[in-house]
Amino acid sequence: MWHIIQSSTPQLLAAGLKYTIPIAIVSFIIGLIIALFTALIRLSSKRGAFLILKAIFRFYVWLFRSTPLLVQLFIVYFGLPYLKIKGVFPNGIQLNPVVAGVITFSLNTGAYCSETIRASILSIPEGQWEAAYSIGMTKSVVLRRIILPQAIRISLPPLANSFISLVKDTSLAASITIVEMFEVSQQIAAQNYQPLIMYSLVAVYYAIFCTILTWLQGYLEKITSRYVTTSR
């Protein structure tokens, strides 16, 4: 068993550092940008044609929160090549596995995180908006200098949890031929016929990655809350 662990560890860690962690980080950053934009659009009080845009983003959030991530991966990677549009995509939309994975993970993360950010912004007392307006601040300035900094602190724990979940969800990328940690463990298990050892080993490495991220989450929470007074 120890020989299997020693020989497999370099391959698993290499796959984790080459695919698992980079895919999770890039997808989360893009997802956060999508989430912030989506949340601000949905919170906007503009009317008229803007309501159509709000409806589109509401549908996007509903769609990605209501369907399994694995199905979304299959649609983007295996399904889009069959979406043939004459003059635009005559051969369908064919994506590299990593690109397809990042797109899917980003859209999925954006849908979930947008609700977290939206709820965090809504949790800020309305009086803070009114006080800022009373001293001549515009809505964009209030949002950037007063509301968003507080919303970021409030949303940090659930957003960090989303990132930790995303790291684990990258294991689904094996289904679209990305050779990340789980895929490597499957390949090695097929060679040494020791699936219990290999799957347990890859589970340990996922747990180690997520534990490190949990410690980092606690540190960030401590940093962002150091100026917040609490009553005991």
C-alpha positions as protocol buffer text, in pm:
chain_id: "A"
residue {
  index: 1
  type: MET
  ca { x: 0 y: 0 z: 0 }
}
residue {
  index: 2
  type: TRP
  ca { x: 279 y: 243 z: 92 }
}
residue {
  index: 3
  type: HIS
  ca { x: 449 y: 175 z: -240 }
}
residue {
  index: 4
  type: ILE
  ca { x: 127 y: 266 z: -423 }
}
residue {
  index: 5
  type: ILE
  ca { x: 89 y: 586 z: -221 }
}
residue {
  index: 6
  type: GLN
  ca { x: 451 y: 690 z: -280 }
}
residue {
  index: 7
  type: SER
  ca { x: 438 y: 623 z: -652 }
}
residue {
  index: 8
  type: SER
  ca { x: 96 y: 785 z: -702 }
}
residue {
  index: 9
  type: THR
  ca { x: 143 y: 1099 z: -493 }
}
residue {
  index: 10
  type: PRO
  ca { x: 364 y: 1290 z: -742 }
}
residue {
  index: 11
  type: GLN
  ca { x: 117 y: 1227 z: -1026 }
}
residue {
  index: 12
  type: LEU
  ca { x: -184 y: 1331 z: -817 }
}
residue {
  index: 13
  type: LEU
  ca { x: -18 y: 1646 z: -686 }
}
residue {
  index: 14
  type: ALA
  ca { x: 104 y: 1738 z: -1034 }
}
residue {
  index: 15
  type: ALA
  ca { x: -251 y: 1705 z: -1169 }
}
residue {
  index: 16
  type: GLY
  ca { x: -383 y: 1909 z: -878 }
}
residue {
  index: 17
  type: LEU
  ca { x: -134 y: 2191 z: -932 }
}
residue {
  index: 18
  type: LYS
  ca { x: -168 y: 2185 z: -1311 }
}
residue {
  index: 19
  type: TYR
  ca { x: -545 y: 2156 z: -1345 }
}
residue {
  index: 20
  type: THR
  ca { x: -751 y: 2130 z: -1024 }
}
residue {
  index: 21
  type: ILE
  ca { x: -632 y: 2443 z: -844 }
}
residue {
  index: 22
  type: PRO
  ca { x: -582 y: 2668 z: -1153 }
}
residue {
  index: 23
  type: ILE
  ca { x: -924 y: 2577 z: -1294 }
}
residue {
  index: 24
  type: ALA
  ca { x: -1086 y: 2647 z: -957 }
}
residue {
  index: 25
  type: ILE
  ca { x: -910 y: 2983 z: -914 }
}
residue {
  index: 26
  type: VAL
  ca { x: -971 y: 3110 z: -1267 }
}
residue {
  index: 27
  type: SER
  ca { x: -1334 y: 2993 z: -1264 }
}
residue {
  index: 28
  type: PHE
  ca { x: -1397 y: 3154 z: -927 }
}
residue {
  index: 29
  type: ILE
  ca { x: -1249 y: 3490 z: -1028 }
}
residue {
  index: 30
  type: ILE
  ca { x: -1455 y: 3498 z: -1348 }
}
residue {
  index: 31
  type: GLY
  ca { x: -1757 y: 3373 z: -1155 }
}
residue {
  index: 32
  type: LEU
  ca { x: -1723 y: 3655 z: -901 }
}
residue {
  index: 33
  type: ILE
  ca { x: -1716 y: 3914 z: -1179 }
}
residue {
  index: 34
  type: ILE
  ca { x: -2028 y: 3760 z: -1332 }
}
residue {
  index: 35
  type: ALA
  ca { x: -2190 y: 3740 z: -987 }
}
residue {
  index: 36
  type: LEU
  ca { x: -2126 y: 4105 z: -902 }
}
residue {
  index: 37
  type: PHE
  ca { x: -2255 y: 4224 z: -1239 }
}
residue {
  index: 38
  type: THR
  ca { x: -2561 y: 3999 z: -1211 }
}
residue {
  index: 39
  type: ALA
  ca { x: -2639 y: 4112 z: -857 }
}
residue {
  index: 40
  type: LEU
  ca { x: -2611 y: 4481 z: -946 }
}
residue {
  index: 41
  type: ILE
  ca { x: -2831 y: 4436 z: -1252 }
}
residue {
  index: 42
  type: ARG
  ca { x: -3097 y: 4256 z: -1051 }
}
residue {
  index: 43
  type: LEU
  ca { x: -3088 y: 4520 z: -776 }
}
residue {
  index: 44
  type: SER
  ca { x: -3115 y: 4810 z: -1018 }
}
residue {
  index: 45
  type: SER
  ca { x: -3429 y: 5021 z: -992 }
}
residue {
  index: 46
  type: LYS
  ca { x: -3424 y: 5119 z: -1359 }
}
residue {
  index: 47
  type: ARG
  ca { x: -3738 y: 5054 z: -1558 }
}
residue {
  index: 48
  type: GLY
  ca { x: -3841 y: 5027 z: -1920 }
}
residue {
  index: 49
  type: ALA
  ca { x: -3627 y: 4813 z: -2148 }
}
residue {
  index: 50
  type: PHE
  ca { x: -3392 y: 4746 z: -1856 }
}
residue {
  index: 51
  type: LEU
  ca { x: -3657 y: 4510 z: -1714 }
}
residue {
  index: 52
  type: ILE
  ca { x: -3586 y: 4274 z: -2004 }
}
residue {
  index: 53
  type: LEU
  ca { x: -3218 y: 4263 z: -1907 }
}
residue {
  index: 54
  type: LYS
  ca { x: -3314 y: 4194 z: -1546 }
}
residue {
  index: 55
  type: ALA
  ca { x: -3541 y: 3912 z: -1660 }
}
residue {
  index: 56
  type: ILE
  ca { x: -3256 y: 3759 z: -1863 }
}
residue {
  index: 57
  type: PHE
  ca { x: -3023 y: 3758 z: -1562 }
}
residue {
  index: 58
  type: ARG
  ca { x: -3298 y: 3624 z: -1339 }
}
residue {
  index: 59
  type: PHE
  ca { x: -3346 y: 3338 z: -1586 }
}
residue {
  index: 60
  type: TYR
  ca { x: -2971 y: 3275 z: -1596 }
}
residue {
  index: 61
  type: VAL
  ca { x: -2955 y: 3243 z: -1217 }
}
residue {
  index: 62
  type: TRP
  ca { x: -3261 y: 3016 z: -1210 }
}
residue {
  index: 63
  type: LEU
  ca { x: -3124 y: 2795 z: -1488 }
}
residue {
  index: 64
  type: PHE
  ca { x: -2782 y: 2730 z: -1338 }
}
residue {
  index: 65
  type: ARG
  ca { x: -2914 y: 2684 z: -985 }
}
residue {
  index: 66
  type: SER
  ca { x: -3184 y: 2444 z: -1101 }
}
residue {
  index: 67
  type: THR
  ca { x: -2976 y: 2204 z: -1310 }
}
residue {
  index: 68
  type: PRO
  ca { x: -2692 y: 1969 z: -1208 }
}
residue {
  index: 69
  type: LEU
  ca { x: -2337 y: 2088 z: -1269 }
}
residue {
  index: 70
  type: LEU
  ca { x: -2252 y: 1761 z: -1443 }
}
residue {
  index: 71
  type: VAL
  ca { x: -2535 y: 1815 z: -1693 }
}
residue {
  index: 72
  type: GLN
  ca { x: -2411 y: 2168 z: -1756 }
}
residue {
  index: 73
  type: LEU
  ca { x: -2060 y: 2035 z: -1830 }
}
residue {
  index: 74
  type: PHE
  ca { x: -2199 y: 1781 z: -2074 }
}
residue {
  index: 75
  type: ILE
  ca { x: -2410 y: 2041 z: -2254 }
}
residue {
  index: 76
  type: VAL
  ca { x: -2118 y: 2283 z: -2294 }
}
residue {
  index: 77
  type: TYR
  ca { x: -1857 y: 2025 z: -2399 }
}
residue {
  index: 78
  type: PHE
  ca { x: -2055 y: 1751 z: -2573 }
}
residue {
  index: 79
  type: GLY
  ca { x: -2370 y: 1940 z: -2673 }
}
residue {
  index: 80
  type: LEU
  ca { x: -2248 y: 2270 z: -2819 }
}
residue {
  index: 81
  type: PRO
  ca { x: -2060 y: 2103 z: -3108 }
}
residue {
  index: 82
  type: TYR
  ca { x: -2404 y: 2007 z: -3241 }
}
residue {
  index: 83
  type: LEU
  ca { x: -2526 y: 2368 z: -3226 }
}
residue {
  index: 84
  type: LYS
  ca { x: -2463 y: 2454 z: -3589 }
}
residue {
  index: 85
  type: ILE
  ca { x: -2553 y: 2806 z: -3699 }
}
residue {
  index: 86
  type: LYS
  ca { x: -2507 y: 2876 z: -4068 }
}
residue {
  index: 87
  type: GLY
  ca { x: -2261 y: 3157 z: -4130 }
}
residue {
  index: 88
  type: VAL
  ca { x: -2161 y: 3179 z: -3763 }
}
residue {
  index: 89
  type: PHE
  ca { x: -2085 y: 2830 z: -3632 }
}
residue {
  index: 90
  type: PRO
  ca { x: -2121 y: 2602 z: -3935 }
}
residue {
  index: 91
  type: ASN
  ca { x: -1936 y: 2321 z: -3754 }
}
residue {
  index: 92
  type: GLY
  ca { x: -2085 y: 2382 z: -3413 }
}
residue {
  index: 93
  type: ILE
  ca { x: -1915 y: 2532 z: -3107 }
}
residue {
  index: 94
  type: GLN
  ca { x: -1618 y: 2309 z: -3033 }
}
residue {
  index: 95
  type: LEU
  ca { x: -1430 y: 2397 z: -2716 }
}
residue {
  index: 96
  type: ASN
  ca { x: -1110 y: 2276 z: -2558 }
}
residue {
  index: 97
  type: PRO
  ca { x: -1193 y: 2065 z: -2247 }
}
residue {
  index: 98
  type: VAL
  ca { x: -1025 y: 2312 z: -2012 }
}
residue {
  index: 99
  type: VAL
  ca { x: -1202 y: 2609 z: -2173 }
}
residue {
  index: 100
  type: ALA
  ca { x: -1536 y: 2427 z: -2155 }
}
residue {
  index: 101
  type: GLY
  ca { x: -1473 y: 2344 z: -1791 }
}
residue {
  index: 102
  type: VAL
  ca { x: -1379 y: 2701 z: -1698 }
}
residue {
  index: 103
  type: ILE
  ca { x: -1684 y: 2842 z: -1879 }
}
residue {
  index: 104
  type: THR
  ca { x: -1921 y: 2602 z: -1707 }
}
residue {
  index: 105
  type: PHE
  ca { x: -1770 y: 2638 z: -1361 }
}
residue {
  index: 106
  type: SER
  ca { x: -1764 y: 3018 z: -1398 }
}
residue {
  index: 107
  type: LEU
  ca { x: -2128 y: 3042 z: -1501 }
}
residue {
  index: 108
  type: ASN
  ca { x: -2235 y: 2802 z: -1228 }
}
residue {
  index: 109
  type: THR
  ca { x: -2034 y: 2988 z: -964 }
}
residue {
  index: 110
  type: GLY
  ca { x: -2162 y: 3323 z: -1088 }
}
residue {
  index: 111
  type: ALA
  ca { x: -2523 y: 3213 z: -1049 }
}
residue {
  index: 112
  type: TYR
  ca { x: -2480 y: 3100 z: -690 }
}
residue {
  index: 113
  type: CYS
  ca { x: -2248 y: 3380 z: -579 }
}
residue {
  index: 114
  type: SER
  ca { x: -2475 y: 3645 z: -731 }
}
residue {
  index: 115
  type: GLU
  ca { x: -2742 y: 3553 z: -478 }
}
residue {
  index: 116
  type: THR
  ca { x: -2487 y: 3577 z: -197 }
}
residue {
  index: 117
  type: ILE
  ca { x: -2374 y: 3921 z: -309 }
}
residue {
  index: 118
  type: ARG
  ca { x: -2728 y: 4040 z: -371 }
}
residue {
  index: 119
  type: ALA
  ca { x: -2836 y: 3932 z: -22 }
}
residue {
  index: 120
  type: SER
  ca { x: -2529 y: 4098 z: 132 }
}
residue {
  index: 121
  type: ILE
  ca { x: -2605 y: 4429 z: -37 }
}
residue {
  index: 122
  type: LEU
  ca { x: -2968 y: 4410 z: 70 }
}
residue {
  index: 123
  type: SER
  ca { x: -2860 y: 4347 z: 429 }
}
residue {
  index: 124
  type: ILE
  ca { x: -2701 y: 4693 z: 454 }
}
residue {
  index: 125
  type: PRO
  ca { x: -2946 y: 4926 z: 634 }
}
residue {
  index: 126
  type: GLU
  ca { x: -3136 y: 5161 z: 405 }
}
residue {
  index: 127
  type: GLY
  ca { x: -3040 y: 5448 z: 634 }
}
residue {
  index: 128
  type: GLN
  ca { x: -2681 y: 5432 z: 511 }
}
residue {
  index: 129
  type: TRP
  ca { x: -2795 y: 5501 z: 155 }
}
residue {
  index: 130
  type: GLU
  ca { x: -3008 y: 5793 z: 273 }
}
residue {
  index: 131
  type: ALA
  ca { x: -2729 y: 5939 z: 488 }
}
residue {
  index: 132
  type: ALA
  ca { x: -2486 y: 5925 z: 196 }
}
residue {
  index: 133
  type: TYR
  ca { x: -2737 y: 6086 z: -39 }
}
residue {
  index: 134
  type: SER
  ca { x: -2791 y: 6364 z: 215 }
}
residue {
  index: 135
  type: ILE
  ca { x: -2426 y: 6474 z: 187 }
}
residue {
  index: 136
  type: GLY
  ca { x: -2437 y: 6479 z: -192 }
}
residue {
  index: 137
  type: MET
  ca { x: -2297 y: 6140 z: -286 }
}
residue {
  index: 138
  type: THR
  ca { x: -2414 y: 5982 z: -609 }
}
residue {
  index: 139
  type: LYS
  ca { x: -2550 y: 5627 z: -616 }
}
residue {
  index: 140
  type: SER
  ca { x: -2234 y: 5486 z: -777 }
}
residue {
  index: 141
  type: VAL
  ca { x: -2012 y: 5653 z: -517 }
}
residue {
  index: 142
  type: VAL
  ca { x: -2228 y: 5527 z: -231 }
}
residue {
  index: 143
  type: LEU
  ca { x: -2218 y: 5177 z: -371 }
}
residue {
  index: 144
  type: ARG
  ca { x: -1841 y: 5180 z: -426 }
}
residue {
  index: 145
  type: ARG
  ca { x: -1728 y: 5351 z: -105 }
}
residue {
  index: 146
  type: ILE
  ca { x: -1988 y: 5254 z: 152 }
}
residue {
  index: 147
  type: ILE
  ca { x: -2211 y: 4963 z: 54 }
}
residue {
  index: 148
  type: LEU
  ca { x: -1979 y: 4725 z: -131 }
}
residue {
  index: 149
  type: PRO
  ca { x: -1699 y: 4726 z: 132 }
}
residue {
  index: 150
  type: GLN
  ca { x: -1953 y: 4621 z: 396 }
}
residue {
  index: 151
  type: ALA
  ca { x: -2120 y: 4372 z: 163 }
}
residue {
  index: 152
  type: ILE
  ca { x: -1782 y: 4210 z: 88 }
}
residue {
  index: 153
  type: ARG
  ca { x: -1719 y: 4152 z: 458 }
}
residue {
  index: 154
  type: ILE
  ca { x: -2066 y: 4005 z: 506 }
}
residue {
  index: 155
  type: SER
  ca { x: -2044 y: 3783 z: 198 }
}
residue {
  index: 156
  type: LEU
  ca { x: -1688 y: 3661 z: 261 }
}
residue {
  index: 157
  type: PRO
  ca { x: -1777 y: 3342 z: 456 }
}
residue {
  index: 158
  type: PRO
  ca { x: -2038 y: 3211 z: 208 }
}
residue {
  index: 159
  type: LEU
  ca { x: -1821 y: 3310 z: -89 }
}
residue {
  index: 160
  type: ALA
  ca { x: -1525 y: 3126 z: 62 }
}
residue {
  index: 161
  type: ASN
  ca { x: -1748 y: 2824 z: 112 }
}
residue {
  index: 162
  type: SER
  ca { x: -1845 y: 2846 z: -255 }
}
residue {
  index: 163
  type: PHE
  ca { x: -1479 y: 2845 z: -354 }
}
residue {
  index: 164
  type: ILE
  ca { x: -1407 y: 2540 z: -137 }
}
residue {
  index: 165
  type: SER
  ca { x: -1705 y: 2364 z: -295 }
}
residue {
  index: 166
  type: LEU
  ca { x: -1576 y: 2460 z: -639 }
}
residue {
  index: 167
  type: VAL
  ca { x: -1239 y: 2298 z: -567 }
}
residue {
  index: 168
  type: LYS
  ca { x: -1422 y: 1973 z: -493 }
}
residue {
  index: 169
  type: ASP
  ca { x: -1655 y: 2014 z: -791 }
}
residue {
  index: 170
  type: THR
  ca { x: -1359 y: 2029 z: -1029 }
}
residue {
  index: 171
  type: SER
  ca { x: -1348 y: 1650 z: -991 }
}
residue {
  index: 172
  type: LEU
  ca { x: -1642 y: 1649 z: -1232 }
}
residue {
  index: 173
  type: ALA
  ca { x: -1406 y: 1784 z: -1498 }
}
residue {
  index: 174
  type: ALA
  ca { x: -1284 y: 1425 z: -1538 }
}
residue {
  index: 175
  type: SER
  ca { x: -1611 y: 1356 z: -1719 }
}
residue {
  index: 176
  type: ILE
  ca { x: -1505 y: 1586 z: -2004 }
}
residue {
  index: 177
  type: THR
  ca { x: -1154 y: 1437 z: -2034 }
}
residue {
  index: 178
  type: ILE
  ca { x: -965 y: 1692 z: -1821 }
}
residue {
  index: 179
  type: VAL
  ca { x: -681 y: 1504 z: -1652 }
}
residue {
  index: 180
  type: GLU
  ca { x: -720 y: 1657 z: -1306 }
}
residue {
  index: 181
  type: MET
  ca { x: -662 y: 1477 z: -975 }
}
residue {
  index: 182
  type: PHE
  ca { x: -966 y: 1251 z: -981 }
}
residue {
  index: 183
  type: GLU
  ca { x: -907 y: 1150 z: -1342 }
}
residue {
  index: 184
  type: VAL
  ca { x: -546 y: 1062 z: -1260 }
}
residue {
  index: 185
  type: SER
  ca { x: -661 y: 850 z: -965 }
}
residue {
  index: 186
  type: GLN
  ca { x: -900 y: 666 z: -1197 }
}
residue {
  index: 187
  type: GLN
  ca { x: -624 y: 601 z: -1447 }
}
residue {
  index: 188
  type: ILE
  ca { x: -387 y: 469 z: -1180 }
}
residue {
  index: 189
  type: ALA
  ca { x: -662 y: 256 z: -1026 }
}
residue {
  index: 190
  type: ALA
  ca { x: -723 y: 100 z: -1366 }
}
residue {
  index: 191
  type: GLN
  ca { x: -356 y: 2 z: -1378 }
}
residue {
  index: 192
  type: ASN
  ca { x: -296 y: -127 z: -1025 }
}
residue {
  index: 193
  type: TYR
  ca { x: -648 y: -259 z: -954 }
}
residue {
  index: 194
  type: GLN
  ca { x: -657 y: -80 z: -618 }
}
residue {
  index: 195
  type: PRO
  ca { x: -957 y: 154 z: -645 }
}
residue {
  index: 196
  type: LEU
  ca { x: -1012 y: 176 z: -268 }
}
residue {
  index: 197
  type: ILE
  ca { x: -658 y: 294 z: -203 }
}
residue {
  index: 198
  type: MET
  ca { x: -652 y: 535 z: -495 }
}
residue {
  index: 199
  type: TYR
  ca { x: -992 y: 694 z: -431 }
}
residue {
  index: 200
  type: SER
  ca { x: -917 y: 723 z: -60 }
}
residue {
  index: 201
  type: LEU
  ca { x: -582 y: 883 z: -141 }
}
residue {
  index: 202
  type: VAL
  ca { x: -730 y: 1142 z: -375 }
}
residue {
  index: 203
  type: ALA
  ca { x: -998 y: 1215 z: -114 }
}
residue {
  index: 204
  type: VAL
  ca { x: -721 y: 1288 z: 137 }
}
residue {
  index: 205
  type: TYR
  ca { x: -557 y: 1534 z: -101 }
}
residue {
  index: 206
  type: TYR
  ca { x: -886 y: 1711 z: -167 }
}
residue {
  index: 207
  type: ALA
  ca { x: -934 y: 1731 z: 210 }
}
residue {
  index: 208
  type: ILE
  ca { x: -586 y: 1880 z: 253 }
}
residue {
  index: 209
  type: PHE
  ca { x: -648 y: 2144 z: -14 }
}
residue {
  index: 210
  type: CYS
  ca { x: -985 y: 2234 z: 136 }
}
residue {
  index: 211
  type: THR
  ca { x: -844 y: 2248 z: 490 }
}
residue {
  index: 212
  type: ILE
  ca { x: -578 y: 2496 z: 378 }
}
residue {
  index: 213
  type: LEU
  ca { x: -849 y: 2706 z: 214 }
}
residue {
  index: 214
  type: THR
  ca { x: -1058 y: 2689 z: 532 }
}
residue {
  index: 215
  type: TRP
  ca { x: -766 y: 2825 z: 735 }
}
residue {
  index: 216
  type: LEU
  ca { x: -720 y: 3101 z: 478 }
}
residue {
  index: 217
  type: GLN
  ca { x: -1092 y: 3180 z: 502 }
}
residue {
  index: 218
  type: GLY
  ca { x: -1063 y: 3219 z: 880 }
}
residue {
  index: 219
  type: TYR
  ca { x: -764 y: 3451 z: 839 }
}
residue {
  index: 220
  type: LEU
  ca { x: -946 y: 3668 z: 584 }
}
residue {
  index: 221
  type: GLU
  ca { x: -1251 y: 3689 z: 810 }
}
residue {
  index: 222
  type: LYS
  ca { x: -1029 y: 3801 z: 1097 }
}
residue {
  index: 223
  type: ILE
  ca { x: -864 y: 4068 z: 880 }
}
residue {
  index: 224
  type: THR
  ca { x: -1189 y: 4206 z: 739 }
}
residue {
  index: 225
  type: SER
  ca { x: -1360 y: 4212 z: 1080 }
}
residue {
  index: 226
  type: ARG
  ca { x: -1084 y: 4374 z: 1285 }
}
residue {
  index: 227
  type: TYR
  ca { x: -1252 y: 4715 z: 1280 }
}
residue {
  index: 228
  type: VAL
  ca { x: -1599 y: 4580 z: 1354 }
}
residue {
  index: 229
  type: THR
  ca { x: -1713 y: 4627 z: 1710 }
}
residue {
  index: 230
  type: THR
  ca { x: -1909 y: 4346 z: 1870 }
}
residue {
  index: 231
  type: SER
  ca { x: -2120 y: 4353 z: 2180 }
}
residue {
  index: 232
  type: ARG
  ca { x: -2072 y: 4078 z: 2434 }
}
